[in-house]
Amino acid sequence: MSIATEQELKTLIEKNKQQQMKLSDVLKYEFQQLKAQKDLEGCLNTLIAATTVLQEEHHKTIKAISELKSELSTGISQMIDAANQIKNLKTIPLATRQQPKKQRNESIIEKIKGCAVILFLGLCITSSFVGIFYLLNRLFDLNIL
């Protein structure tokens, strides 16, 4: 073989190596793009799942708030009724001394019933506040608030 042919062969081999390196770089770049696309798809799927869970929790929260509103309105109306009963009870003690023993016992029973109603209302209100605080705690846990 002549020197010129060997030189051309070396040049061709060098160009071939450079093209192989360029092709290798292109393949690496394509692989990185495919990997990034799969990662992005995974992130998108995670985001969709998180949005679905958040939407379900939102519906549960709305339902719980409406239930708490109805409980609170019931508790408030019961408190108003109890307050009215207390107003009525305040007038009874003066009259009980003049009533016979049986009527006095009945008025005492009525007072006890009134106190029981007040205690029950306090329990209802307390449980409503506990429910509200539980709901707020759930919202904070879900990073909504």
Short mmCIF file of C-alpha atoms in Angstrom, two decimals:
data_model
loop_
_atom_site.label_atom_id
_atom_site.label_comp_id
_atom_site.label_asym_id
_atom_site.label_seq_id
_atom_site.Cartn_x
_atom_site.Cartn_y
_atom_site.Cartn_z
CA MET A 1 0.00 0.00 0.00
CA SER A 2 1.18 3.44 -0.73
CA ILE A 3 1.69 6.13 1.88
CA ALA A 4 -1.10 8.27 0.42
CA THR A 5 -3.54 5.38 0.64
CA GLU A 6 -2.54 4.69 4.23
CA GLN A 7 -2.95 8.37 5.05
CA GLU A 8 -6.42 8.39 3.46
CA LEU A 9 -7.29 5.22 5.35
CA LYS A 10 -6.20 6.80 8.64
CA THR A 11 -8.20 9.92 7.81
CA LEU A 12 -11.27 7.81 7.02
CA ILE A 13 -10.82 5.82 10.23
CA GLU A 14 -10.52 9.08 12.20
CA LYS A 15 -13.64 10.51 10.55
CA ASN A 16 -15.48 7.26 11.25
CA LYS A 17 -14.50 7.45 14.94
CA GLN A 18 -15.68 11.07 15.11
CA GLN A 19 -19.00 10.16 13.49
CA GLN A 20 -19.38 7.24 15.89
CA MET A 21 -18.76 9.61 18.81
CA LYS A 22 -21.31 12.06 17.42
CA LEU A 23 -23.81 9.22 16.97
CA SER A 24 -23.10 8.06 20.52
CA ASP A 25 -23.73 11.59 21.81
CA VAL A 26 -26.99 11.75 19.86
CA LEU A 27 -28.10 8.40 21.29
CA LYS A 28 -27.20 9.52 24.82
CA TYR A 29 -29.17 12.73 24.29
CA GLU A 30 -32.19 10.79 22.96
CA PHE A 31 -31.99 8.41 25.93
CA GLN A 32 -31.87 11.34 28.37
CA GLN A 33 -34.88 12.91 26.65
CA LEU A 34 -36.86 9.66 26.88
CA LYS A 35 -35.92 9.28 30.53
CA ALA A 36 -36.93 12.88 31.27
CA GLN A 37 -40.22 12.33 29.43
CA LYS A 38 -40.97 9.23 31.53
CA ASP A 39 -40.10 11.12 34.71
CA LEU A 40 -42.41 13.93 33.62
CA GLU A 41 -45.21 11.45 32.92
CA GLY A 42 -44.69 9.98 36.40
CA CYS A 43 -44.90 13.44 37.95
CA LEU A 44 -48.05 14.16 35.97
CA ASN A 45 -49.66 10.90 37.14
CA THR A 46 -48.73 11.72 40.74
CA LEU A 47 -50.22 15.19 40.34
CA ILE A 48 -53.44 13.74 38.93
CA ALA A 49 -53.70 11.28 41.83
CA ALA A 50 -53.03 14.04 44.39
CA THR A 51 -55.66 16.25 42.75
CA THR A 52 -58.19 13.42 42.91
CA VAL A 53 -57.47 12.82 46.61
CA LEU A 54 -57.67 16.55 47.30
CA GLN A 55 -60.99 16.76 45.49
CA GLU A 56 -62.39 13.85 47.54
CA GLU A 57 -61.19 15.47 50.77
CA HIS A 58 -62.75 18.76 49.65
CA HIS A 59 -66.13 17.07 49.18
CA LYS A 60 -65.79 15.39 52.60
CA THR A 61 -64.90 18.75 54.16
CA ILE A 62 -67.92 20.48 52.60
CA LYS A 63 -70.17 17.68 53.86
CA ALA A 64 -68.67 17.86 57.37
CA ILE A 65 -69.05 21.64 57.47
CA SER A 66 -72.71 21.43 56.47
CA GLU A 67 -73.31 18.78 59.15
CA LEU A 68 -71.56 20.96 61.73
CA LYS A 69 -73.64 23.97 60.67
CA SER A 70 -76.86 22.03 61.19
CA GLU A 71 -75.65 20.73 64.56
CA LEU A 72 -74.61 24.22 65.58
CA SER A 73 -77.95 25.73 64.57
CA THR A 74 -79.76 22.99 66.48
CA GLY A 75 -77.54 23.61 69.51
CA ILE A 76 -78.14 27.35 69.35
CA SER A 77 -81.90 26.92 69.14
CA GLN A 78 -81.76 24.50 72.07
CA MET A 79 -79.68 27.03 74.02
CA ILE A 80 -82.26 29.72 73.34
CA ASP A 81 -85.01 27.38 74.51
CA ALA A 82 -82.99 26.53 77.63
CA ALA A 83 -82.39 30.23 78.32
CA ASN A 84 -86.12 30.84 78.05
CA GLN A 85 -86.73 27.95 80.44
CA ILE A 86 -84.20 29.42 82.87
CA LYS A 87 -86.07 32.72 82.76
CA ASN A 88 -89.24 30.81 83.62
CA LEU A 89 -87.44 28.89 86.39
CA LYS A 90 -86.31 32.10 88.08
CA THR A 91 -89.90 33.04 88.82
CA ILE A 92 -90.79 29.66 90.32
CA PRO A 93 -88.73 29.73 93.57
CA LEU A 94 -90.80 32.49 95.17
CA ALA A 95 -94.02 30.70 94.34
CA THR A 96 -92.82 27.27 95.50
CA ARG A 97 -92.94 28.20 99.18
CA GLN A 98 -96.61 28.90 98.94
CA GLN A 99 -97.42 25.72 97.01
CA PRO A 100 -98.22 22.34 98.51
CA LYS A 101 -95.40 19.83 98.91
CA LYS A 102 -96.31 17.82 95.77
CA GLN A 103 -96.17 20.92 93.58
CA ARG A 104 -92.87 21.93 95.18
CA ASN A 105 -91.40 18.53 94.33
CA GLU A 106 -92.63 18.89 90.76
CA SER A 107 -91.05 22.33 90.47
CA ILE A 108 -87.77 20.93 91.83
CA ILE A 109 -87.97 18.14 89.25
CA GLU A 110 -88.55 20.79 86.58
CA LYS A 111 -85.45 22.65 87.79
CA ILE A 112 -83.42 19.44 87.63
CA LYS A 113 -84.72 18.81 84.12
CA GLY A 114 -83.72 22.35 83.16
CA CYS A 115 -80.22 21.81 84.54
CA ALA A 116 -79.98 18.51 82.66
CA VAL A 117 -81.01 20.29 79.46
CA ILE A 118 -78.35 22.95 80.04
CA LEU A 119 -75.70 20.27 80.66
CA PHE A 120 -76.79 18.42 77.53
CA LEU A 121 -76.57 21.62 75.49
CA GLY A 122 -73.11 22.29 76.85
CA LEU A 123 -72.11 18.78 75.81
CA CYS A 124 -73.58 19.31 72.31
CA ILE A 125 -71.75 22.60 71.88
CA THR A 126 -68.51 21.08 73.16
CA SER A 127 -68.80 18.15 70.76
CA SER A 128 -69.50 20.58 67.90
CA PHE A 129 -66.36 22.52 68.72
CA VAL A 130 -64.39 19.28 68.97
CA GLY A 131 -65.72 18.37 65.52
CA ILE A 132 -64.73 21.76 64.13
CA PHE A 133 -61.23 21.49 65.60
CA TYR A 134 -60.90 17.95 64.21
CA LEU A 135 -61.93 19.24 60.78
CA LEU A 136 -59.47 22.13 60.97
CA ASN A 137 -56.74 19.72 62.07
CA ARG A 138 -57.46 17.51 59.02
CA LEU A 139 -57.31 20.56 56.75
CA PHE A 140 -53.95 21.57 58.23
CA ASP A 141 -52.66 17.99 57.84
CA LEU A 142 -53.60 18.08 54.16
CA ASN A 143 -51.87 21.48 53.81
CA ILE A 144 -55.10 23.07 52.62
CA LEU A 145 -54.96 25.82 55.22
#
